[in-house]
Amino acid sequence: MSRHEDRQKLAREFGATDIVAERGDDAVKRVMELTDGGADAVLECVGNEQSVDTAVKVGRPGAVVGRVGIPQDPKMNTNNLFWRNTGLRGGIAAVTTHDRATLLDAVLSGEINPGKVFTKSFDLDHIQDAYEAMDQRTAIKSLLKVSEI
């Protein structure tokens, strides 16, 4: 789900088959159409209150919503989860344990290229610019260069 062309393009490169640009009730309606009644699993990635609400609503009854990263507003009405039997998961990524070897192998073999998310580079003297680029959606993610090698 994205309204930003650069993110949509990257999502397609990573294998997305459908892009939902709508927000709110329109987004929920579109996802329900695409998934024939809702998704079995949903990722909510560091979003705002509306994206958390949308994540819960686009899951079919019994779905699991995974929260990746700490959301902008960590509060959530868990009653909405209860009435639809929706599971909620989240936590610190296990990249220092079992995920590490799998992900490292995938990156080193060229199976995945996570570096594609870095669309602008900055040195440490321009760290504020790096954050502003992400906030203003002129960069997907900003890469900070500590030194030139």
PDB file of C-alpha atoms in Angstrom:
ATOM      1  CA  MET A   1       0.000   0.000   0.000  1.00  0.00           C
ATOM      2  CA  SER A   2       1.585   3.224  -1.132  1.00  0.00           C
ATOM      3  CA  ARG A   3       0.792   6.506  -2.821  1.00  0.00           C
ATOM      4  CA  HIS A   4       4.415   7.230  -3.679  1.00  0.00           C
ATOM      5  CA  GLU A   5       5.624   6.312  -7.160  1.00  0.00           C
ATOM      6  CA  ASP A   6       9.195   5.473  -6.098  1.00  0.00           C
ATOM      7  CA  ARG A   7       7.954   3.060  -3.416  1.00  0.00           C
ATOM      8  CA  GLN A   8       5.428   1.522  -5.796  1.00  0.00           C
ATOM      9  CA  LYS A   9       8.163   0.915  -8.377  1.00  0.00           C
ATOM     10  CA  LEU A  10      10.441  -0.679  -5.794  1.00  0.00           C
ATOM     11  CA  ALA A  11       7.584  -2.835  -4.488  1.00  0.00           C
ATOM     12  CA  ARG A  12       7.041  -4.179  -8.009  1.00  0.00           C
ATOM     13  CA  GLU A  13      10.785  -4.902  -8.335  1.00  0.00           C
ATOM     14  CA  PHE A  14      10.574  -6.890  -5.102  1.00  0.00           C
ATOM     15  CA  GLY A  15       7.591  -8.859  -6.436  1.00  0.00           C
ATOM     16  CA  ALA A  16       4.412  -6.948  -5.573  1.00  0.00           C
ATOM     17  CA  THR A  17       1.568  -7.891  -7.897  1.00  0.00           C
ATOM     18  CA  ASP A  18      -0.905  -5.202  -6.818  1.00  0.00           C
ATOM     19  CA  ILE A  19      -0.522  -1.675  -5.482  1.00  0.00           C
ATOM     20  CA  VAL A  20      -3.212  -0.043  -3.340  1.00  0.00           C
ATOM     21  CA  ALA A  21      -2.888   3.744  -3.345  1.00  0.00           C
ATOM     22  CA  GLU A  22      -6.176   4.449  -1.607  1.00  0.00           C
ATOM     23  CA  ARG A  23      -6.405   5.327   2.103  1.00  0.00           C
ATOM     24  CA  GLY A  24      -8.977   4.781   4.828  1.00  0.00           C
ATOM     25  CA  ASP A  25     -12.239   3.046   3.967  1.00  0.00           C
ATOM     26  CA  ASP A  26     -11.417   3.121   0.246  1.00  0.00           C
ATOM     27  CA  ALA A  27      -8.182   1.215   0.929  1.00  0.00           C
ATOM     28  CA  VAL A  28      -9.999  -1.370   3.032  1.00  0.00           C
ATOM     29  CA  LYS A  29     -12.598  -1.857   0.295  1.00  0.00           C
ATOM     30  CA  ARG A  30      -9.884  -2.279  -2.378  1.00  0.00           C
ATOM     31  CA  VAL A  31      -7.899  -4.817  -0.347  1.00  0.00           C
ATOM     32  CA  MET A  32     -11.062  -6.777   0.418  1.00  0.00           C
ATOM     33  CA  GLU A  33     -11.770  -6.947  -3.332  1.00  0.00           C
ATOM     34  CA  LEU A  34      -8.212  -8.030  -4.172  1.00  0.00           C
ATOM     35  CA  THR A  35      -8.082 -10.704  -1.471  1.00  0.00           C
ATOM     36  CA  ASP A  36     -11.634 -12.030  -1.740  1.00  0.00           C
ATOM     37  CA  GLY A  37     -12.559 -10.989   1.783  1.00  0.00           C
ATOM     38  CA  GLY A  38      -9.344 -10.039   3.535  1.00  0.00           C
ATOM     39  CA  ALA A  39      -5.735 -11.049   3.998  1.00  0.00           C
ATOM     40  CA  ASP A  40      -4.569 -13.965   6.138  1.00  0.00           C
ATOM     41  CA  ALA A  41      -1.543 -11.974   7.317  1.00  0.00           C
ATOM     42  CA  VAL A  42      -0.849  -8.232   7.343  1.00  0.00           C
ATOM     43  CA  LEU A  43       2.318  -6.249   8.054  1.00  0.00           C
ATOM     44  CA  GLU A  44       2.012  -2.775   9.550  1.00  0.00           C
ATOM     45  CA  CYS A  45       5.374  -1.048   9.256  1.00  0.00           C
ATOM     46  CA  VAL A  46       5.968   1.980  11.479  1.00  0.00           C
ATOM     47  CA  GLY A  47       2.782   3.661  10.368  1.00  0.00           C
ATOM     48  CA  ASN A  48       0.422   6.223  11.778  1.00  0.00           C
ATOM     49  CA  GLU A  49      -2.910   5.635  13.507  1.00  0.00           C
ATOM     50  CA  GLN A  50      -4.736   5.277  10.181  1.00  0.00           C
ATOM     51  CA  SER A  51      -2.329   2.625   8.886  1.00  0.00           C
ATOM     52  CA  VAL A  52      -2.667   0.628  12.127  1.00  0.00           C
ATOM     53  CA  ASP A  53      -6.462   0.816  11.816  1.00  0.00           C
ATOM     54  CA  THR A  54      -6.291  -0.196   8.141  1.00  0.00           C
ATOM     55  CA  ALA A  55      -4.003  -3.138   8.930  1.00  0.00           C
ATOM     56  CA  VAL A  56      -6.555  -4.536  11.369  1.00  0.00           C
ATOM     57  CA  LYS A  57      -9.491  -3.962   9.029  1.00  0.00           C
ATOM     58  CA  VAL A  58      -7.953  -5.599   5.935  1.00  0.00           C
ATOM     59  CA  GLY A  59      -7.345  -8.900   7.692  1.00  0.00           C
ATOM     60  CA  ARG A  60     -10.008 -11.577   7.437  1.00  0.00           C
ATOM     61  CA  PRO A  61     -11.349 -12.977  10.734  1.00  0.00           C
ATOM     62  CA  GLY A  62      -8.572 -15.059  12.291  1.00  0.00           C
ATOM     63  CA  ALA A  63      -5.814 -13.110  10.527  1.00  0.00           C
ATOM     64  CA  VAL A  64      -2.514 -12.144  12.124  1.00  0.00           C
ATOM     65  CA  VAL A  65      -1.235  -8.560  12.054  1.00  0.00           C
ATOM     66  CA  GLY A  66       2.510  -8.170  12.448  1.00  0.00           C
ATOM     67  CA  ARG A  67       3.866  -4.824  13.598  1.00  0.00           C
ATOM     68  CA  VAL A  68       7.312  -4.120  12.178  1.00  0.00           C
ATOM     69  CA  GLY A  69       9.103  -1.341  14.017  1.00  0.00           C
ATOM     70  CA  ILE A  70       7.618   0.955  16.606  1.00  0.00           C
ATOM     71  CA  PRO A  71       4.550   2.748  15.218  1.00  0.00           C
ATOM     72  CA  GLN A  72       4.352   6.525  15.272  1.00  0.00           C
ATOM     73  CA  ASP A  73       1.477   6.259  17.776  1.00  0.00           C
ATOM     74  CA  PRO A  74       1.908   3.097  19.840  1.00  0.00           C
ATOM     75  CA  LYS A  75      -1.680   3.089  21.173  1.00  0.00           C
ATOM     76  CA  MET A  76      -4.157   0.639  19.689  1.00  0.00           C
ATOM     77  CA  ASN A  77      -7.765  -0.279  20.421  1.00  0.00           C
ATOM     78  CA  THR A  78      -7.370  -4.012  20.999  1.00  0.00           C
ATOM     79  CA  ASN A  79     -11.157  -4.521  21.176  1.00  0.00           C
ATOM     80  CA  ASN A  80     -11.138  -4.387  17.366  1.00  0.00           C
ATOM     81  CA  LEU A  81      -8.765  -7.365  17.375  1.00  0.00           C
ATOM     82  CA  PHE A  82     -10.834  -9.348  19.863  1.00  0.00           C
ATOM     83  CA  TRP A  83     -14.135  -9.200  17.996  1.00  0.00           C
ATOM     84  CA  ARG A  84     -12.545 -10.473  14.758  1.00  0.00           C
ATOM     85  CA  ASN A  85     -10.254 -13.034  16.418  1.00  0.00           C
ATOM     86  CA  THR A  86      -7.253 -11.209  14.970  1.00  0.00           C
ATOM     87  CA  GLY A  87      -3.804 -12.012  16.338  1.00  0.00           C
ATOM     88  CA  LEU A  88      -1.260  -9.269  16.926  1.00  0.00           C
ATOM     89  CA  ARG A  89       2.478  -9.933  16.833  1.00  0.00           C
ATOM     90  CA  GLY A  90       5.521  -7.741  17.035  1.00  0.00           C
ATOM     91  CA  GLY A  91       8.866  -7.341  18.651  1.00  0.00           C
ATOM     92  CA  ILE A  92      12.504  -6.823  18.072  1.00  0.00           C
ATOM     93  CA  ALA A  93      13.731  -8.469  14.866  1.00  0.00           C
ATOM     94  CA  ALA A  94      15.637 -11.698  15.425  1.00  0.00           C
ATOM     95  CA  VAL A  95      18.472 -10.641  13.107  1.00  0.00           C
ATOM     96  CA  THR A  96      21.112 -11.589  15.679  1.00  0.00           C
ATOM     97  CA  THR A  97      19.875 -15.172  15.930  1.00  0.00           C
ATOM     98  CA  HIS A  98      18.286 -17.546  13.412  1.00  0.00           C
ATOM     99  CA  ASP A  99      17.289 -14.902  10.801  1.00  0.00           C
ATOM    100  CA  ARG A 100      20.839 -13.625  10.484  1.00  0.00           C
ATOM    101  CA  ALA A 101      22.280 -16.542   8.524  1.00  0.00           C
ATOM    102  CA  THR A 102      19.291 -16.775   6.185  1.00  0.00           C
ATOM    103  CA  LEU A 103      19.244 -13.055   5.429  1.00  0.00           C
ATOM    104  CA  LEU A 104      23.014 -12.741   5.094  1.00  0.00           C
ATOM    105  CA  ASP A 105      23.138 -15.659   2.664  1.00  0.00           C
ATOM    106  CA  ALA A 106      20.298 -14.168   0.602  1.00  0.00           C
ATOM    107  CA  VAL A 107      22.070 -10.807   0.389  1.00  0.00           C
ATOM    108  CA  LEU A 108      25.525 -12.241  -0.370  1.00  0.00           C
ATOM    109  CA  SER A 109      24.158 -14.584  -3.039  1.00  0.00           C
ATOM    110  CA  GLY A 110      22.311 -11.715  -4.729  1.00  0.00           C
ATOM    111  CA  GLU A 111      18.910 -13.298  -4.091  1.00  0.00           C
ATOM    112  CA  ILE A 112      17.779 -10.037  -2.482  1.00  0.00           C
ATOM    113  CA  ASN A 113      19.194  -6.526  -2.655  1.00  0.00           C
ATOM    114  CA  PRO A 114      18.019  -4.567   0.376  1.00  0.00           C
ATOM    115  CA  GLY A 115      20.245  -1.665  -0.669  1.00  0.00           C
ATOM    116  CA  LYS A 116      17.626  -0.633  -3.237  1.00  0.00           C
ATOM    117  CA  VAL A 117      15.679   1.119  -0.475  1.00  0.00           C
ATOM    118  CA  PHE A 118      18.488   3.670  -0.086  1.00  0.00           C
ATOM    119  CA  THR A 119      17.607   6.283  -2.678  1.00  0.00           C
ATOM    120  CA  LYS A 120      19.708   9.175  -1.326  1.00  0.00           C
ATOM    121  CA  SER A 121      23.082   9.383   0.435  1.00  0.00           C
ATOM    122  CA  PHE A 122      24.274  11.878   3.033  1.00  0.00           C
ATOM    123  CA  ASP A 123      27.377  12.412   5.147  1.00  0.00           C
ATOM    124  CA  LEU A 124      27.110  12.915   8.906  1.00  0.00           C
ATOM    125  CA  ASP A 125      27.270  16.694   8.545  1.00  0.00           C
ATOM    126  CA  HIS A 126      23.932  16.492   6.718  1.00  0.00           C
ATOM    127  CA  ILE A 127      22.071  14.053   8.938  1.00  0.00           C
ATOM    128  CA  GLN A 128      19.156  16.464   9.392  1.00  0.00           C
ATOM    129  CA  ASP A 129      18.776  16.599   5.614  1.00  0.00           C
ATOM    130  CA  ALA A 130      18.702  12.790   5.567  1.00  0.00           C
ATOM    131  CA  TYR A 131      15.792  12.688   8.026  1.00  0.00           C
ATOM    132  CA  GLU A 132      13.959  15.457   6.200  1.00  0.00           C
ATOM    133  CA  ALA A 133      14.298  13.625   2.884  1.00  0.00           C
ATOM    134  CA  MET A 134      12.589  10.573   4.378  1.00  0.00           C
ATOM    135  CA  ASP A 135       9.948  12.675   6.155  1.00  0.00           C
ATOM    136  CA  GLN A 136       9.136  14.609   2.967  1.00  0.00           C
ATOM    137  CA  ARG A 137       9.144  11.358   0.949  1.00  0.00           C
ATOM    138  CA  THR A 138      11.897  12.526  -1.407  1.00  0.00           C
ATOM    139  CA  ALA A 139      13.913   9.482  -0.296  1.00  0.00           C
ATOM    140  CA  ILE A 140      12.642   6.029   0.545  1.00  0.00           C
ATOM    141  CA  LYS A 141      15.517   5.565   2.992  1.00  0.00           C
ATOM    142  CA  SER A 142      18.569   7.759   3.481  1.00  0.00           C
ATOM    143  CA  LEU A 143      22.005   6.162   3.566  1.00  0.00           C
ATOM    144  CA  LEU A 144      24.489   7.783   5.941  1.00  0.00           C
ATOM    145  CA  LYS A 145      28.109   7.585   4.851  1.00  0.00           C
ATOM    146  CA  VAL A 146      30.559   7.782   7.721  1.00  0.00           C
ATOM    147  CA  SER A 147      33.558   7.892   5.399  1.00  0.00           C
ATOM    148  CA  GLU A 148      34.484   7.303   1.785  1.00  0.00           C
ATOM    149  CA  ILE A 149      36.300   4.019   1.302  1.00  0.00           C
TER     150      ILE A 149
END
